[in-house]
Amino acid sequence: MSSATPRFVDYHCHLDLYPDYANQFLACTEKRIATLAVTTTPRAWPRNRELAASSPFVRVGLGFHPQLVAERSSEFHLFEKYFSESRFIGEVGLDASPQHYRSYSEQKKTFEQILKLCAGQGGKILSVHSVRATRDVLGLIERLRPLDSSRVVLHWFGGTKAEAQLAANLGCYFSVNAEMLTKDARRALVGTLPLNRILTETDGPFTNTLNQPSKPADVPRVITMLQSVFGMEEEELRKQVLANLDALESESNI
Ligand code: MN
């Protein structure tokens, strides 16, 4: 097996938000964890890309986090500026939770613009946030058709079983983290997702592992937790997730 072959996948992690962020980029390579380093503002893109240049296991997403859309609207021109340079787009999406609902119409406007850019250029892979907004996120994806030429990974999916079915039918992937698997109802829902669309993530540093902010090195725990969800052996699941990563990234290379 080549040394460039990953062992695990962390398809949604905020590497630039750790105090020792440069070490986190290095750790992904050392531990062979294929990582999608999402960003929350387009301003963060150049520095992240620079850090990832020497980290063959890290992809960087050009992001505009829905929770920051209102206060950072002046940065949208940077998003447009860097857009053609980035194959990965995220973190983007919608957040209708009470503390962010005030900016919801602006969030929708921005997310629509982003989806239109993706549909126009194609070949993108998006990591999408959809807190209390699954229906709207899927509605926009259906209407603006980024999936004709790009791929969408729903990060931390929190919708209903019917919405999960719709997302799967549309062709979405799902990146699953450990916190999604702590409640029985959520675990059961994850078990209904198509196995060939499952990726793993930590969403570090916004989740904890053993009372510390999760980091990519903690992602094997998600595989361990998925065993009982899918009734599969750990090793078999690990390989399945790597195969899914491969399929996703070769599919979207169009
Ligand atoms: Mn996130």
Short mmCIF file of C-alpha atoms and ligand atoms in Angstrom, two decimals:
data_model
loop_
_atom_site.label_atom_id
_atom_site.label_comp_id
_atom_site.label_asym_id
_atom_site.label_seq_id
_atom_site.Cartn_x
_atom_site.Cartn_y
_atom_site.Cartn_z
CA MET A 1 0.00 0.00 0.00
CA SER A 2 1.37 3.39 -0.99
CA SER A 3 2.25 5.81 1.76
CA ALA A 4 -0.11 8.30 0.14
CA THR A 5 -3.07 6.00 0.75
CA PRO A 6 -5.24 7.33 3.57
CA ARG A 7 -6.33 5.14 6.46
CA PHE A 8 -9.24 7.25 7.69
CA VAL A 9 -11.42 10.13 6.51
CA ASP A 10 -12.32 13.32 8.39
CA TYR A 11 -14.45 15.11 5.84
CA HIS A 12 -15.37 18.13 7.95
CA CYS A 13 -12.87 19.62 10.36
CA HIS A 14 -11.88 23.22 11.09
CA LEU A 15 -8.11 22.74 11.19
CA ASP A 16 -7.46 26.50 11.24
CA LEU A 17 -9.38 26.97 14.48
CA TYR A 18 -6.95 25.02 16.72
CA PRO A 19 -4.31 27.03 18.60
CA ASP A 20 -1.64 24.67 17.17
CA TYR A 21 -3.21 24.63 13.72
CA ALA A 22 0.03 24.01 11.80
CA ASN A 23 0.55 20.81 13.82
CA GLN A 24 -2.97 19.69 12.99
CA PHE A 25 -2.20 19.92 9.27
CA LEU A 26 0.96 17.87 9.84
CA ALA A 27 -0.85 15.30 12.00
CA CYS A 28 -3.27 14.52 9.15
CA THR A 29 -0.33 13.50 6.99
CA GLU A 30 1.47 11.62 9.77
CA LYS A 31 -1.64 9.65 10.65
CA ARG A 32 -2.81 9.37 7.04
CA ILE A 33 -6.20 10.92 7.58
CA ALA A 34 -7.80 12.31 4.44
CA THR A 35 -9.16 15.57 5.80
CA LEU A 36 -11.43 18.22 4.38
CA ALA A 37 -10.33 21.38 6.19
CA VAL A 38 -13.41 23.55 5.97
CA THR A 39 -13.16 27.29 6.55
CA THR A 40 -15.77 29.70 7.86
CA THR A 41 -14.86 32.84 5.90
CA PRO A 42 -13.29 33.35 2.47
CA ARG A 43 -10.64 35.50 4.15
CA ALA A 44 -9.19 32.29 5.66
CA TRP A 45 -8.71 30.62 2.28
CA PRO A 46 -5.19 31.78 1.24
CA ARG A 47 -3.54 30.84 4.55
CA ASN A 48 -5.26 27.45 4.68
CA ARG A 49 -4.26 26.69 1.13
CA GLU A 50 -0.68 27.57 1.97
CA LEU A 51 -0.70 25.23 4.97
CA ALA A 52 -2.25 22.44 2.93
CA ALA A 53 0.32 22.77 0.13
CA SER A 54 2.73 20.54 2.07
CA SER A 55 0.00 18.27 3.48
CA PRO A 56 -0.99 15.74 0.82
CA PHE A 57 -3.83 14.43 2.98
CA VAL A 58 -5.56 17.79 3.46
CA ARG A 59 -8.04 19.37 1.08
CA VAL A 60 -9.14 22.92 1.85
CA GLY A 61 -12.69 24.16 1.43
CA LEU A 62 -13.52 27.72 0.50
CA GLY A 63 -16.21 28.57 3.02
CA PHE A 64 -18.79 31.05 4.08
CA HIS A 65 -20.42 29.78 7.26
CA PRO A 66 -24.14 30.56 7.49
CA GLN A 67 -23.68 31.78 11.08
CA LEU A 68 -21.24 34.44 9.82
CA VAL A 69 -23.01 35.50 6.63
CA ALA A 70 -24.67 38.56 8.17
CA GLU A 71 -21.61 40.12 9.81
CA ARG A 72 -19.24 39.20 6.96
CA SER A 73 -21.40 40.04 3.94
CA SER A 74 -18.69 42.45 2.77
CA GLU A 75 -16.41 39.43 2.19
CA PHE A 76 -18.55 37.85 -0.49
CA HIS A 77 -16.39 39.37 -3.20
CA LEU A 78 -13.48 37.32 -1.79
CA PHE A 79 -15.58 34.18 -2.08
CA GLU A 80 -16.17 35.00 -5.75
CA LYS A 81 -12.51 35.87 -6.24
CA TYR A 82 -11.22 32.53 -4.94
CA PHE A 83 -14.09 30.41 -6.22
CA SER A 84 -12.52 29.14 -9.44
CA GLU A 85 -9.34 28.13 -7.54
CA SER A 86 -11.09 25.80 -5.13
CA ARG A 87 -12.46 22.37 -5.89
CA PHE A 88 -13.87 22.13 -2.34
CA ILE A 89 -16.55 24.48 -1.06
CA GLY A 90 -17.42 24.61 2.64
CA GLU A 91 -18.54 25.24 5.15
CA VAL A 92 -21.63 26.71 3.51
CA GLY A 93 -25.36 26.22 4.06
CA LEU A 94 -28.26 27.42 6.20
CA ASP A 95 -28.86 27.73 9.94
CA ALA A 96 -32.39 28.41 11.18
CA SER A 97 -31.66 27.93 14.88
CA PRO A 98 -33.05 30.74 17.10
CA GLN A 99 -29.74 32.59 17.52
CA HIS A 100 -29.23 32.81 13.74
CA TYR A 101 -32.76 33.07 12.45
CA ARG A 102 -32.52 36.85 12.17
CA SER A 103 -30.09 36.50 9.27
CA TYR A 104 -31.98 33.64 7.63
CA SER A 105 -33.16 35.48 4.53
CA GLU A 106 -29.65 36.83 3.97
CA GLN A 107 -28.25 33.32 4.51
CA LYS A 108 -30.62 32.00 1.86
CA LYS A 109 -29.58 34.68 -0.59
CA THR A 110 -25.89 33.89 -0.07
CA PHE A 111 -26.35 30.12 -0.22
CA GLU A 112 -28.36 30.50 -3.44
CA GLN A 113 -25.56 32.54 -4.97
CA ILE A 114 -23.03 29.88 -3.94
CA LEU A 115 -25.12 27.03 -5.37
CA LYS A 116 -25.52 28.94 -8.63
CA LEU A 117 -21.77 29.44 -8.85
CA CYS A 118 -21.27 25.69 -8.27
CA ALA A 119 -23.90 24.76 -10.85
CA GLY A 120 -22.27 27.13 -13.30
CA GLN A 121 -18.68 26.02 -12.93
CA GLY A 122 -19.17 22.36 -11.93
CA GLY A 123 -16.59 19.92 -10.58
CA LYS A 124 -17.06 21.10 -6.97
CA ILE A 125 -17.50 19.15 -3.74
CA LEU A 126 -19.56 20.99 -1.12
CA SER A 127 -19.69 20.45 2.65
CA VAL A 128 -23.11 21.74 3.67
CA HIS A 129 -24.47 22.81 7.08
CA SER A 130 -28.25 22.48 7.49
CA VAL A 131 -29.19 23.08 11.15
CA ARG A 132 -33.01 23.22 11.39
CA ALA A 133 -33.00 23.94 7.68
CA THR A 134 -32.82 20.57 5.95
CA ARG A 135 -35.96 21.13 3.93
CA ASP A 136 -34.78 24.51 2.62
CA VAL A 137 -31.28 23.23 1.88
CA LEU A 138 -32.66 20.29 -0.11
CA GLY A 139 -35.21 22.53 -1.83
CA LEU A 140 -32.48 24.88 -3.05
CA ILE A 141 -30.31 21.95 -4.15
CA GLU A 142 -33.24 20.56 -6.14
CA ARG A 143 -34.08 23.91 -7.69
CA LEU A 144 -30.58 25.17 -8.53
CA ARG A 145 -29.23 21.76 -9.58
CA PRO A 146 -25.59 21.92 -8.40
CA LEU A 147 -25.72 18.10 -8.43
CA ASP A 148 -25.79 17.99 -12.22
CA SER A 149 -22.09 18.79 -12.22
CA SER A 150 -20.91 18.91 -8.56
CA ARG A 151 -21.35 16.81 -5.43
CA VAL A 152 -22.86 17.66 -2.05
CA VAL A 153 -21.90 16.21 1.32
CA LEU A 154 -24.43 16.96 4.03
CA HIS A 155 -22.42 17.54 7.18
CA TRP A 156 -24.06 16.63 10.56
CA PHE A 157 -27.39 15.72 8.96
CA GLY A 158 -30.24 16.44 11.38
CA GLY A 159 -33.32 16.03 9.21
CA THR A 160 -36.12 13.49 9.25
CA LYS A 161 -36.13 10.03 7.71
CA ALA A 162 -38.12 11.32 4.72
CA GLU A 163 -35.61 14.12 4.22
CA ALA A 164 -32.75 11.63 4.45
CA GLN A 165 -34.43 9.59 1.72
CA LEU A 166 -34.89 12.67 -0.46
CA ALA A 167 -31.25 13.71 0.05
CA ALA A 168 -30.06 10.21 -0.84
CA ASN A 169 -32.27 10.18 -3.95
CA LEU A 170 -30.81 13.51 -5.00
CA GLY A 171 -27.34 11.94 -4.76
CA CYS A 172 -26.04 13.57 -1.57
CA TYR A 173 -23.35 12.07 0.63
CA PHE A 174 -23.45 12.29 4.44
CA SER A 175 -20.51 13.00 6.74
CA VAL A 176 -21.26 11.48 10.14
CA ASN A 177 -19.64 12.45 13.45
CA ALA A 178 -19.56 10.81 16.89
CA GLU A 179 -22.06 13.23 18.45
CA MET A 180 -24.68 12.20 15.90
CA LEU A 181 -24.38 8.64 17.15
CA THR A 182 -24.93 9.16 20.87
CA LYS A 183 -28.76 9.12 20.69
CA ASP A 184 -30.70 6.01 19.67
CA ALA A 185 -33.13 7.79 17.33
CA ARG A 186 -30.29 9.48 15.43
CA ARG A 187 -28.32 6.25 15.26
CA ALA A 188 -31.36 4.51 13.78
CA LEU A 189 -31.71 7.25 11.18
CA VAL A 190 -28.02 7.03 10.22
CA GLY A 191 -28.59 3.29 9.76
CA THR A 192 -31.14 4.06 7.03
CA LEU A 193 -28.62 6.06 4.96
CA PRO A 194 -27.10 4.31 1.95
CA LEU A 195 -23.80 2.75 3.05
CA ASN A 196 -22.06 3.86 -0.16
CA ARG A 197 -22.77 7.52 0.67
CA ILE A 198 -21.32 7.51 4.20
CA LEU A 199 -18.23 9.50 5.13
CA THR A 200 -16.87 10.24 8.59
CA GLU A 201 -16.06 13.60 10.19
CA THR A 202 -15.18 15.14 13.56
CA ASP A 203 -16.36 18.76 13.07
CA GLY A 204 -13.46 19.55 15.39
CA PRO A 205 -12.91 21.64 17.38
CA PHE A 206 -16.70 22.04 17.79
CA THR A 207 -17.18 18.53 19.20
CA ASN A 208 -15.42 16.84 22.11
CA THR A 209 -13.68 13.52 22.49
CA LEU A 210 -12.94 12.55 26.10
CA ASN A 211 -13.56 16.16 27.21
CA GLN A 212 -11.05 17.60 24.75
CA PRO A 213 -11.83 19.28 21.41
CA SER A 214 -11.96 16.51 18.79
CA LYS A 215 -9.23 16.43 16.18
CA PRO A 216 -8.82 14.37 13.00
CA ALA A 217 -6.90 11.71 14.95
CA ASP A 218 -10.16 11.02 16.84
CA VAL A 219 -12.08 10.03 13.71
CA PRO A 220 -11.44 6.25 14.09
CA ARG A 221 -13.88 6.41 16.99
CA VAL A 222 -16.67 7.22 14.53
CA ILE A 223 -15.88 4.01 12.65
CA THR A 224 -16.01 2.09 15.94
CA MET A 225 -19.41 3.61 16.73
CA LEU A 226 -20.76 2.86 13.25
CA GLN A 227 -20.14 -0.89 13.66
CA SER A 228 -23.38 -1.54 15.50
CA VAL A 229 -25.30 0.95 13.35
CA PHE A 230 -24.56 -0.99 10.16
CA GLY A 231 -23.84 -4.40 11.72
CA MET A 232 -20.40 -4.49 10.12
CA GLU A 233 -16.86 -5.08 11.27
CA GLU A 234 -14.67 -2.08 11.93
CA GLU A 235 -12.14 -2.93 9.22
CA GLU A 236 -14.83 -3.52 6.64
CA LEU A 237 -16.41 -0.14 7.47
CA ARG A 238 -13.09 1.66 7.38
CA LYS A 239 -12.52 0.33 3.85
CA GLN A 240 -16.05 1.17 2.80
CA VAL A 241 -15.58 4.82 3.85
CA LEU A 242 -12.30 4.98 1.90
CA ALA A 243 -14.05 3.53 -1.15
CA ASN A 244 -16.83 6.12 -0.74
CA LEU A 245 -14.24 8.89 -0.60
CA ASP A 246 -12.67 7.56 -3.75
CA ALA A 247 -16.00 7.34 -5.54
CA LEU A 248 -17.00 10.86 -4.47
CA GLU A 249 -13.76 12.48 -5.51
CA SER A 250 -13.43 10.68 -8.83
CA GLU A 251 -17.11 11.25 -9.68
CA SER A 252 -16.89 14.96 -9.15
CA ASN A 253 -13.74 15.29 -11.19
CA ILE A 254 -15.69 16.28 -14.27
MN MN B 1 -18.43 22.88 11.05
#
